[in-house]
Tab-separated table of C-alpha atoms in Angstrom:
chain	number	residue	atom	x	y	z
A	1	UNK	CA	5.959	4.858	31.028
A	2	UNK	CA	6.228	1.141	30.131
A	3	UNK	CA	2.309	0.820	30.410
A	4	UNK	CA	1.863	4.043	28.224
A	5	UNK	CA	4.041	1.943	25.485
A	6	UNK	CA	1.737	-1.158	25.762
A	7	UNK	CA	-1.605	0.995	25.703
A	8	UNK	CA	-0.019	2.312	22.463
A	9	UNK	CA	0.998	-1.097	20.892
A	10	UNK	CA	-2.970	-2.539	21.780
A	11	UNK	CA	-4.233	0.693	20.280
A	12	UNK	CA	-1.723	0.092	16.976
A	13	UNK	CA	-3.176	-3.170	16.764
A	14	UNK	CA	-6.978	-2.647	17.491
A	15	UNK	CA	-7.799	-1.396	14.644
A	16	UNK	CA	-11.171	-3.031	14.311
A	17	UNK	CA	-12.396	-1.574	17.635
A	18	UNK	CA	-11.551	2.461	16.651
A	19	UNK	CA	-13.270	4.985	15.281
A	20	UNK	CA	-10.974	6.581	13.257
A	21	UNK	CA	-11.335	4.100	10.483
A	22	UNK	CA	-15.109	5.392	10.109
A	23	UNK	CA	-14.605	5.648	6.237
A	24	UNK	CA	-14.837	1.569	6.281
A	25	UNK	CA	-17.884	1.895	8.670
A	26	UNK	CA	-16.496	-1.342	10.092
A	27	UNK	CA	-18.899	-1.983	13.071
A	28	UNK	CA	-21.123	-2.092	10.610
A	29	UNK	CA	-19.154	-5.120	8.477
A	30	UNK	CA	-20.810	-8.686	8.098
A	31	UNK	CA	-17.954	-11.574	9.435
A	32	UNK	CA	-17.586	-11.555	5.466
A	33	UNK	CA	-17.818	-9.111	3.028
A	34	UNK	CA	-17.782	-8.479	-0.427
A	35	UNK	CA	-17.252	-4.943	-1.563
A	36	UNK	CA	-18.513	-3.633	-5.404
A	37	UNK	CA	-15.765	-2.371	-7.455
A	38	UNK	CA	-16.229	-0.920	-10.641
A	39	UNK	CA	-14.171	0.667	-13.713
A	40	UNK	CA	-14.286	3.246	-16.514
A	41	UNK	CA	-12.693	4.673	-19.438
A	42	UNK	CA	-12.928	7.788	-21.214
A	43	UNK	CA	-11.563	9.598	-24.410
A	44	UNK	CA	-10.077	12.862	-23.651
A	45	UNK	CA	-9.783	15.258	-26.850
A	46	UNK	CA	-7.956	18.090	-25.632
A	47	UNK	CA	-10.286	20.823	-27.909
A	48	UNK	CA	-13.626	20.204	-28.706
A	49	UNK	CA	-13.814	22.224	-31.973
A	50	UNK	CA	-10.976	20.791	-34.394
A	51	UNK	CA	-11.484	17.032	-33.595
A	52	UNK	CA	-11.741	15.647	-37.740
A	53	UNK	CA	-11.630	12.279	-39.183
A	54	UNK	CA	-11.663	9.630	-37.276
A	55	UNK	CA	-12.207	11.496	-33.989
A	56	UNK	CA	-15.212	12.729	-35.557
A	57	UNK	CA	-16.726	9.655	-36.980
A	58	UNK	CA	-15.735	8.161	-33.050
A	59	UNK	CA	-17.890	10.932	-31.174
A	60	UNK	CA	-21.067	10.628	-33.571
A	61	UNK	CA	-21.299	6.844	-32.675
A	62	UNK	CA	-21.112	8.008	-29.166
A	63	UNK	CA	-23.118	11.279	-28.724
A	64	UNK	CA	-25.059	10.563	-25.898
A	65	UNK	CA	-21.797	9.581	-24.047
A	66	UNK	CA	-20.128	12.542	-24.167
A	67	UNK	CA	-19.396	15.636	-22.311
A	68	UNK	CA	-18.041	18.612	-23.566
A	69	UNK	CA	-16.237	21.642	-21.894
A	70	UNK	CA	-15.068	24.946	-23.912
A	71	UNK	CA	-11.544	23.475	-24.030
A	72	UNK	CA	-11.726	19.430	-23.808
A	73	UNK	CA	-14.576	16.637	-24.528
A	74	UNK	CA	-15.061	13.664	-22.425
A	75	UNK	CA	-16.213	10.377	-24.303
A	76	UNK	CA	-17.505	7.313	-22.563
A	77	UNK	CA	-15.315	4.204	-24.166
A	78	UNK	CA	-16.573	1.520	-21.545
A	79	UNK	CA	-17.361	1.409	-18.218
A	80	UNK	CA	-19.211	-1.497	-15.389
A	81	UNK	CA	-21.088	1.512	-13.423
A	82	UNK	CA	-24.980	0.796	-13.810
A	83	UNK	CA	-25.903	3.232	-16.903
A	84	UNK	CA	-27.838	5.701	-14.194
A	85	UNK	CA	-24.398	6.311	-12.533
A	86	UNK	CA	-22.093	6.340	-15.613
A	87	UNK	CA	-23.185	10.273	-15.969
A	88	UNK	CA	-22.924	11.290	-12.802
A	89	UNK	CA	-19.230	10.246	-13.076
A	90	UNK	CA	-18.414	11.893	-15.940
A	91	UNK	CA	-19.817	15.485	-14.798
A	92	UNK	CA	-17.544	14.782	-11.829
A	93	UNK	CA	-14.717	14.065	-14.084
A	94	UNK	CA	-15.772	17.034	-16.251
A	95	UNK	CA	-15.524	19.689	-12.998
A	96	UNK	CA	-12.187	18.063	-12.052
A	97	UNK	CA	-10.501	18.571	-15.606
A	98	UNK	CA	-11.899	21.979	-16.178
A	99	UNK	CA	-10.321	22.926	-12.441
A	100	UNK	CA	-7.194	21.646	-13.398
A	101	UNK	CA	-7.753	18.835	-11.108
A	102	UNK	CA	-6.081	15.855	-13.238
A	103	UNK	CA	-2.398	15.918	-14.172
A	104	UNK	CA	-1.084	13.617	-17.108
A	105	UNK	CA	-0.070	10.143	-15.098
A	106	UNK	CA	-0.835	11.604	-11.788
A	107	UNK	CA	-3.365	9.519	-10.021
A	108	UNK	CA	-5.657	11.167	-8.037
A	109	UNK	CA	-8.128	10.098	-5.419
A	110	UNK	CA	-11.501	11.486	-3.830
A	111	UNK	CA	-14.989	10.436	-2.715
A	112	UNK	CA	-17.853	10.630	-5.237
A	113	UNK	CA	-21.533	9.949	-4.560
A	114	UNK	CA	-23.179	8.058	-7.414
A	115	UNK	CA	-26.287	5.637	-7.669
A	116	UNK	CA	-24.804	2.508	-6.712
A	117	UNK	CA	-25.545	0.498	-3.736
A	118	UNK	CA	-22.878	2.321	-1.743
A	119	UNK	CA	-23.275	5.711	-2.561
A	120	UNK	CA	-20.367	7.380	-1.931
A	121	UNK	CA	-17.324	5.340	-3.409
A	122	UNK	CA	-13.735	5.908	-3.219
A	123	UNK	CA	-12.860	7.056	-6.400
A	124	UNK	CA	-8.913	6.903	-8.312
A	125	UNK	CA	-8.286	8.921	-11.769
A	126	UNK	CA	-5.528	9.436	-13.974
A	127	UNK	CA	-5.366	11.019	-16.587
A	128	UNK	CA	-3.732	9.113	-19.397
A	129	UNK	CA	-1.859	11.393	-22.113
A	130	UNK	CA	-0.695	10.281	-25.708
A	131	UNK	CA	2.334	11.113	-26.587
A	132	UNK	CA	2.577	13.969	-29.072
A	133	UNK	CA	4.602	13.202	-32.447
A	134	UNK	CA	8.057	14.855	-33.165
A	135	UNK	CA	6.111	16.487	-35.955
A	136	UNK	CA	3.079	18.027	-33.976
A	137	UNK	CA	4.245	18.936	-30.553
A	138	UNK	CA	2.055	21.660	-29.601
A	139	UNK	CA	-0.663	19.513	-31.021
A	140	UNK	CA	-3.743	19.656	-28.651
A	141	UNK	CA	-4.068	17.106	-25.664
A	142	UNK	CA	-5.531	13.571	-26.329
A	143	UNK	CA	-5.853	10.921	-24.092
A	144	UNK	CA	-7.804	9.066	-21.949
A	145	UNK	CA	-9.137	9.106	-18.415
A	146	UNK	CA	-8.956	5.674	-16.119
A	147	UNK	CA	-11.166	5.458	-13.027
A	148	UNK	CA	-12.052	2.718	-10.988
A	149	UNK	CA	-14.023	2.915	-8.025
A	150	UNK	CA	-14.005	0.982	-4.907
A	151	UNK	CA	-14.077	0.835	-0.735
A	152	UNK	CA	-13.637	4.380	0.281
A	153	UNK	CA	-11.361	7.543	-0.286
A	154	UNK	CA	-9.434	6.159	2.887
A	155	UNK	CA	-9.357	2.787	1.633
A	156	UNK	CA	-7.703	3.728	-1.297
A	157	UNK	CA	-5.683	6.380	-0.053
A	158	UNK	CA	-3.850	3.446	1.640
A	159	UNK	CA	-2.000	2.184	-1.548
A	160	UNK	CA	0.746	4.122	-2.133
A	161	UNK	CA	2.459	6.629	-4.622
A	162	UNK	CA	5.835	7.730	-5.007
A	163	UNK	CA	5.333	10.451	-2.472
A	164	UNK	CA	6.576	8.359	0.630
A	165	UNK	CA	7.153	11.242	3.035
A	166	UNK	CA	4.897	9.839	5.804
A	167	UNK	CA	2.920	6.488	6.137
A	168	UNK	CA	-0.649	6.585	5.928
A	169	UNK	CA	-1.794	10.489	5.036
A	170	UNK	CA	-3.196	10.008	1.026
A	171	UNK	CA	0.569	9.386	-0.124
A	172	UNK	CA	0.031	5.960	-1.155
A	173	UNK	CA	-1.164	5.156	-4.670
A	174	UNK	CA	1.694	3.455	-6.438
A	175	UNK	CA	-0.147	-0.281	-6.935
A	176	UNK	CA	-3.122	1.763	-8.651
A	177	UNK	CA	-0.431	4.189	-11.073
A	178	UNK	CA	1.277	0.731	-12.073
A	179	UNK	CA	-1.339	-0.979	-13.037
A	180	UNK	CA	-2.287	2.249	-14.763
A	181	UNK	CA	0.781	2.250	-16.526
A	182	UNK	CA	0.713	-1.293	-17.582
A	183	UNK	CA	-2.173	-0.042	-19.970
A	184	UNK	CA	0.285	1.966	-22.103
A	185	UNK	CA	0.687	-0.565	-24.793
A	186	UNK	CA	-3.387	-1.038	-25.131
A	187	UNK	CA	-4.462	2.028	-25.418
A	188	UNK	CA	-2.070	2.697	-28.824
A	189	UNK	CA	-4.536	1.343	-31.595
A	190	UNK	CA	-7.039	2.574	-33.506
A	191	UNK	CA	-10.451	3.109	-31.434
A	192	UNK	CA	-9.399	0.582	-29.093
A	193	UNK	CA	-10.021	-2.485	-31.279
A	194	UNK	CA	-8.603	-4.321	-28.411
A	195	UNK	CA	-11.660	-3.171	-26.167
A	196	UNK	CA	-13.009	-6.634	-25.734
A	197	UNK	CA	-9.592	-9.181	-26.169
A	198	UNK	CA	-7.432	-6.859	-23.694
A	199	UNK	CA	-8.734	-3.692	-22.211
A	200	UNK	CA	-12.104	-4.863	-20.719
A	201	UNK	CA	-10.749	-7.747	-18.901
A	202	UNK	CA	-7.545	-5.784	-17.381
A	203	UNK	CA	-9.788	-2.849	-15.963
A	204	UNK	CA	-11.791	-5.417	-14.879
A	205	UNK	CA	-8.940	-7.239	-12.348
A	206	UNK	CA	-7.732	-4.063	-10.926
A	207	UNK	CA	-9.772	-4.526	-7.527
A	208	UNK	CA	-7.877	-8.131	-7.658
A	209	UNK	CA	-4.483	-7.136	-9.228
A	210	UNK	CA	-3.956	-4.057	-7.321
A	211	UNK	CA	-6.024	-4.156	-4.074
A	212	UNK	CA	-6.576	-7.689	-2.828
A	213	UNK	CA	-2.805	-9.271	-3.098
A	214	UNK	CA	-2.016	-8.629	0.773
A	215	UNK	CA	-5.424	-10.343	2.045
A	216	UNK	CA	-4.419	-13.197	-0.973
A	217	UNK	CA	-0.873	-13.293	1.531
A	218	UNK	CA	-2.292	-13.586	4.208
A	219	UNK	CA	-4.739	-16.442	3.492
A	220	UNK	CA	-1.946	-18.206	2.092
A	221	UNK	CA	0.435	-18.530	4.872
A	222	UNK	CA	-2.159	-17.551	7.459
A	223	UNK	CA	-0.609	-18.008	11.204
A	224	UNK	CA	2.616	-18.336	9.448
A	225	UNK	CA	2.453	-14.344	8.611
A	226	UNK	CA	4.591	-13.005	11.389
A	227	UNK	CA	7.921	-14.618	9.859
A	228	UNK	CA	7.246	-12.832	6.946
A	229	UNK	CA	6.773	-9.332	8.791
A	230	UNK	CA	10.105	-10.239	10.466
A	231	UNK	CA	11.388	-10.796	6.864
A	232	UNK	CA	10.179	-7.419	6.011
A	233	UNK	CA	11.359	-5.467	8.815
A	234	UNK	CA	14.885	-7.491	8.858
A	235	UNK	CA	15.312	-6.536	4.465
A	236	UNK	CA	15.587	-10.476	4.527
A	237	UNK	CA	15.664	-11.956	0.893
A	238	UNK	CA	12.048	-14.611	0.281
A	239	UNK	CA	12.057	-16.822	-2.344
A	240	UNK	CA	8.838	-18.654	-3.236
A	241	UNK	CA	9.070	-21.797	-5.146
A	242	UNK	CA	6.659	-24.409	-6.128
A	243	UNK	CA	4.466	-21.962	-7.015
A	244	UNK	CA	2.701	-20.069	-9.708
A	245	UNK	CA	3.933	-16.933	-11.054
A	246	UNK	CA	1.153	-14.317	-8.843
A	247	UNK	CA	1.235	-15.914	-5.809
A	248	UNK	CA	5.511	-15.214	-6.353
A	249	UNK	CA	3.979	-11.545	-7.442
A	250	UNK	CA	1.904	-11.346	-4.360
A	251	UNK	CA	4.726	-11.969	-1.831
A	252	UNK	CA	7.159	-9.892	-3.352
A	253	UNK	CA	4.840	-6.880	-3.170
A	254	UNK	CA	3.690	-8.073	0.979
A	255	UNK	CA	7.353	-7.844	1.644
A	256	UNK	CA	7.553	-4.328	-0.238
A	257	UNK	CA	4.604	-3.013	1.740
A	258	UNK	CA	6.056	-4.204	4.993
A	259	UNK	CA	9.089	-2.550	4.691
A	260	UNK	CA	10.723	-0.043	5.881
A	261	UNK	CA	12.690	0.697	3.215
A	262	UNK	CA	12.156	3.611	1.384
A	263	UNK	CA	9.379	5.214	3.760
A	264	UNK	CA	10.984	8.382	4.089
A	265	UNK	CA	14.616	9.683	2.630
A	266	UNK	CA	14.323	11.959	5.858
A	267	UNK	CA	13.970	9.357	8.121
A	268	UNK	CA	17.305	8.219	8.846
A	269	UNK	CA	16.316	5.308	11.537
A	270	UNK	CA	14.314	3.663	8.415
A	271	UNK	CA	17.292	4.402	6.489
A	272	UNK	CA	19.799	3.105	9.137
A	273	UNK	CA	17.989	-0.264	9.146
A	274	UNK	CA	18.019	-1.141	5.907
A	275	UNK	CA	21.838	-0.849	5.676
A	276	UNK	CA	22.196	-2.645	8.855
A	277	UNK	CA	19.799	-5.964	7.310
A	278	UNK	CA	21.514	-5.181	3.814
A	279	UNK	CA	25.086	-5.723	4.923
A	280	UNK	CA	24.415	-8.555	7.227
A	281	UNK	CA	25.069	-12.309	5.538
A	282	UNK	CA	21.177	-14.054	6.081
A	283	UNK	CA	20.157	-16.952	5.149
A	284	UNK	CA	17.072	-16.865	2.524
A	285	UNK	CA	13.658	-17.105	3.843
A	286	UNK	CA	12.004	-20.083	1.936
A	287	UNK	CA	8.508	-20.397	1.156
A	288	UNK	CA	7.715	-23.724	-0.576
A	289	UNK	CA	3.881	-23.932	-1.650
A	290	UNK	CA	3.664	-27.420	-2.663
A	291	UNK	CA	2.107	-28.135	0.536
A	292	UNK	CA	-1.198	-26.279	2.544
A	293	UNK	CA	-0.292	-24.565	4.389
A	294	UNK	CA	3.315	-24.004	2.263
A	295	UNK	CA	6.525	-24.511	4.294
A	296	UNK	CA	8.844	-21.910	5.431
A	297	UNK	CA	12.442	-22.646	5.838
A	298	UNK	CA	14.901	-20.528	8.056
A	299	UNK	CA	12.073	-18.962	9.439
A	300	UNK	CA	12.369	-16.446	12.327
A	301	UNK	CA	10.375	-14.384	14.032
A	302	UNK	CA	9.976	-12.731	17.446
A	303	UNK	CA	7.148	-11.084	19.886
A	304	UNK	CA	6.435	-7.964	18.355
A	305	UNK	CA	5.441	-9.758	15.012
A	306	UNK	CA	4.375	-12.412	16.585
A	307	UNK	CA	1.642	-10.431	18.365
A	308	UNK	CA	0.348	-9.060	15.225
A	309	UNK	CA	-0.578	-12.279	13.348
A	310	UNK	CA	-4.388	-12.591	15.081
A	311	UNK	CA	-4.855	-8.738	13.596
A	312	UNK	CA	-4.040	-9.991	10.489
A	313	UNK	CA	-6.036	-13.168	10.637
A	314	UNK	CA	-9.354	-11.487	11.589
A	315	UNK	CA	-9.187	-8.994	8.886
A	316	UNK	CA	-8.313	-11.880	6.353
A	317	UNK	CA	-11.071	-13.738	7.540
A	318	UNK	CA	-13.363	-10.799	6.748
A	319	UNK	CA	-12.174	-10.154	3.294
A	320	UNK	CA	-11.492	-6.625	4.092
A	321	UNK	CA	-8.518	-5.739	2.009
A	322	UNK	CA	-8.279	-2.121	3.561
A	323	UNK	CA	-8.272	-3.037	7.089
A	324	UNK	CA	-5.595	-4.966	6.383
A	325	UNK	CA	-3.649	-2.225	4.705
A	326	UNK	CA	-4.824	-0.532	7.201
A	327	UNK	CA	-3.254	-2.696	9.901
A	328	UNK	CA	-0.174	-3.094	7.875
A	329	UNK	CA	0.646	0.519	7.776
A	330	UNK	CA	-0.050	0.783	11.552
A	331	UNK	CA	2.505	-2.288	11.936
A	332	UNK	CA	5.146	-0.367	9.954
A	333	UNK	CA	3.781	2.879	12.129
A	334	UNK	CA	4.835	0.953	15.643
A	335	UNK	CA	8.118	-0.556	14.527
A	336	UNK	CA	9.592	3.345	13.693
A	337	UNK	CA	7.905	4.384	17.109
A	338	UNK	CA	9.944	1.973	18.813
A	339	UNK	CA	13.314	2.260	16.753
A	340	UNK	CA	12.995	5.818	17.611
A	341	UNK	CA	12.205	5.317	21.550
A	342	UNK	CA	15.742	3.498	21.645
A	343	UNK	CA	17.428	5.941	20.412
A	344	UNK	CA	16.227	8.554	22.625
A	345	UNK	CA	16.617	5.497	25.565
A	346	UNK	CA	20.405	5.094	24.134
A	347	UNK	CA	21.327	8.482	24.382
A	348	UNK	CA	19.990	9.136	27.389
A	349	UNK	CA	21.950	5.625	28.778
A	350	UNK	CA	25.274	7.299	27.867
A	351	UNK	CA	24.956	9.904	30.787
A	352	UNK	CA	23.012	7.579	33.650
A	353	UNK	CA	22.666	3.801	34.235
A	354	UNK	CA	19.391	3.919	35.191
A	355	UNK	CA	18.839	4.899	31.513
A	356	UNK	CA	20.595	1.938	30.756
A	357	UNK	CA	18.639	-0.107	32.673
A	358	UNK	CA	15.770	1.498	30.889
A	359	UNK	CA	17.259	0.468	27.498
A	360	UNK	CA	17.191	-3.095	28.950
A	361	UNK	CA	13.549	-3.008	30.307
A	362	UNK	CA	12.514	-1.512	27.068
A	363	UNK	CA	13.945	-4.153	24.719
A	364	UNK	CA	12.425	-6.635	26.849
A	365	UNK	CA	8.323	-5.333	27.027
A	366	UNK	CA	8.902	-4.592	22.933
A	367	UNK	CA	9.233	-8.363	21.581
A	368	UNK	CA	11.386	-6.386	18.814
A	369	UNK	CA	14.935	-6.100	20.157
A	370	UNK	CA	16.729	-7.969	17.730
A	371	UNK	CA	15.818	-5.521	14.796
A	372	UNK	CA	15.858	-2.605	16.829
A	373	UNK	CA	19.359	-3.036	17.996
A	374	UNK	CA	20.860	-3.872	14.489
A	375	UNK	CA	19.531	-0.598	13.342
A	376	UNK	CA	20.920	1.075	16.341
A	377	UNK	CA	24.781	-0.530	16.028
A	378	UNK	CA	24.678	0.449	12.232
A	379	UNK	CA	23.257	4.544	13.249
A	380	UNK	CA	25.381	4.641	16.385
A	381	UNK	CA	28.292	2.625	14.272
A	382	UNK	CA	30.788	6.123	14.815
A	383	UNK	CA	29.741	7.166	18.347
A	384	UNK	CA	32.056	5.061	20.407
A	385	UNK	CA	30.050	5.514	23.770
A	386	UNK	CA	26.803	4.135	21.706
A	387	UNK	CA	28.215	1.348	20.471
A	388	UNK	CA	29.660	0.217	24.100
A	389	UNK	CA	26.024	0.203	24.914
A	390	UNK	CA	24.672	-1.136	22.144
A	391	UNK	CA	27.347	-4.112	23.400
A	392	UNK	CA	26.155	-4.387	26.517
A	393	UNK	CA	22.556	-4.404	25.765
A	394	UNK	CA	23.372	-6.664	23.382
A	395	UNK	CA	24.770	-9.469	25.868
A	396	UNK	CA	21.946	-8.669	28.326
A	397	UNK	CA	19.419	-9.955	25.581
A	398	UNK	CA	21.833	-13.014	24.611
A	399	UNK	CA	22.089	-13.978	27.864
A	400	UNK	CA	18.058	-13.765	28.537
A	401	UNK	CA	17.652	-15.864	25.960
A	402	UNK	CA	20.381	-18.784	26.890
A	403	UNK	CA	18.684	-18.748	30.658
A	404	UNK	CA	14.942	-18.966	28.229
A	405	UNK	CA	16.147	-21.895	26.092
């Protein structure tokens, strides 16, 4: 059993040596890479027959850039695809909107084959409507379409949405609908006079704003990164000072991604374990970047993060932003696996004391006992029998680690 668990924790980690991350083709990765990302931006008229004024005078100056469909036209506004592969993206933006395929603020995410040196790209759009006046609202659609390109379908896939109903299968797009959103107030005036002074350079950071802020992390606190998994996994509060403002950005949103919080409102063991760190009085995890590497401050960590920092570290060290997602997610993956093992192990302990002794020899090969049994006493906190063991396994692990010191 116990050497079934530790084939399973190697696998977890070992991402870099399996093949089901064949969308990164990452046998095939240099030490260091540098992946292409790119952007664009279309108009989206909802009819194509009764645009006037304006509209009108917009689309002349921009014939040859757009596509029209019985029901909607597509208008190039700016993109950085080479100009050979700007067209092929907007027939395959054409086919998804007349399927339906696009949903106002819904980001959406598929492989596309254009000519760029990679081919076939991993591809996010969302469709971007403007709101309708009090005065016209059945007016037809307008709005525009946001894409930006970069790494793979997978890759992508691995940034998350709302939808958090299971860890890595295409739920997770939330960074990429943000930073979406956080166009709103740009795309309000008149032909985008803004195009060069605003919009242009923020589609241009969203491989950096949205996609690279974990490997930035990492980098940053480098063999250091287990205590902040343990901060994540333990709801522990960081504060980062001496600092500027993204790097404070950057760790707040690590700690998010580790977390367990929120993964699933099914999933009561996630659940149980953020009430458990939540109502617990912890001292503040201090990060203080005045010095290289920065300084952390009541710092703790244990073996099962601990194990994970050279994972981290060689993915860093390749620039690979999606293997470390990647990584992260399967980190996150392992941590429920094992909270739910002990309560299986737990239950079973109640009616035999080898299953107790189990319990013990479990908490001891996982390197994660102190988180898993806090979430345990909070789930288990009205089963009298569970908490009794929870007690005992408890004292077994405190005195372990008096005989250790």
């Amino acid at each position: 059993m116990f050497t079934s668990q530790t084939s399973s924790f190697q696998d977890s980690i070992d991402v870099e040596e399996r093949d089901d991350f064949d969308s990164e083709d990452i046998s095939g990765f240099p030490q260091k890479i540098q992946l292409n990302c790119y952007y664009t931006i279309y108009l989206y008229h909802g009819t194509r027959s009764e645009a006037t004024g304006e509209n009108v005078a917009w689309n002349q100056r921009r014939a040859d850039s757009t596509a029209s469909q019985e029901d909607f036209s597509l208008t190039l506004i700016d993109s950085s695809l080479p100009l050979e592969a700007e067209p092929e993206l907007r027939t395959y933006i054409s086919r998804r909107l007349s399927k339906g395929a696009l949903l106002g603020g819904m980001g959406n995410i598929a492989t596309v084959e254009l000519s760029i040196p990679e081919q076939a790209v991993g591809c996010y759009c969302c469709l971007v409507e403007q709101e309708r006046s009090p005065e016209q609202p059945d007016a037809d659609g307008n709005g525009y379409v946001i894409c930006f390109m970069g790494g793979s379908e997978k890759g992508l896939n691995l940034y998350p949405s709302s939808d958090r109903s299971s860890l890595t299968r295409n739920t997770y797009r939330l960074e990429l609908d943000k930073y979406v959103q956080g166009l709103h107030s740009s795309l309000q005036t008149p032909e985008l006079q803004n195009l060069e002074s605003e919009l242009r350079p923020y589609l241009s950071q969203w491989y950096e704003e949205s996609v690279m802020h974990i490997c930035r992390v990492v980098q940053l606190v480098q063999n250091q990164i287990s205590f902040l998994l343990h901060a994540a996994l333990s709801q522990t509060h960081v504060e980062v000072i001496n600092c500027d403002e993204r790097t404070k950005a950057d760790v707040s949103r690590f700690i998010k991604a580790a977390s367990l919080q929120g993964l699933s409102q099914q999933d009561t063991t996630a659940a149980s374990l953020c009430k458990a760190m939540s109502e617990e009085a912890r001292s503040d995890l201090v990060l203080d970047c005045s010095t290289s590497p920065p300084t952390l401050s009541n710092s703790v960590s244990n073996r099962f993060c601990d194990d994970w920092i050279q994972a981290f570290l060689n993915a860093a060290e390749r620039c690979n932003p999606f293997l470390l997602r990647q990584i992260l997610e399967n980190f996150k993956l392992k941590a429920i696996q094992d909270m739910n093992s002990l309560k299986r192990f737990v239950r079973q302990a109640e009616m035999s004391h080898y299953a107790l002794f189990r319990c013990y020899q479990f908490l001891q090969g996982c390197g994660n006992g102190d988180v898993l049994l806090q979430n345990a006493r909070a789930e288990h906190s009205d089963l009298p029998e569970s908490c009794r063991i929870i007690a005992v396994l408890e004292e077994f692990l405190r005195e372990q680690s008096s005989a250790q010191a």
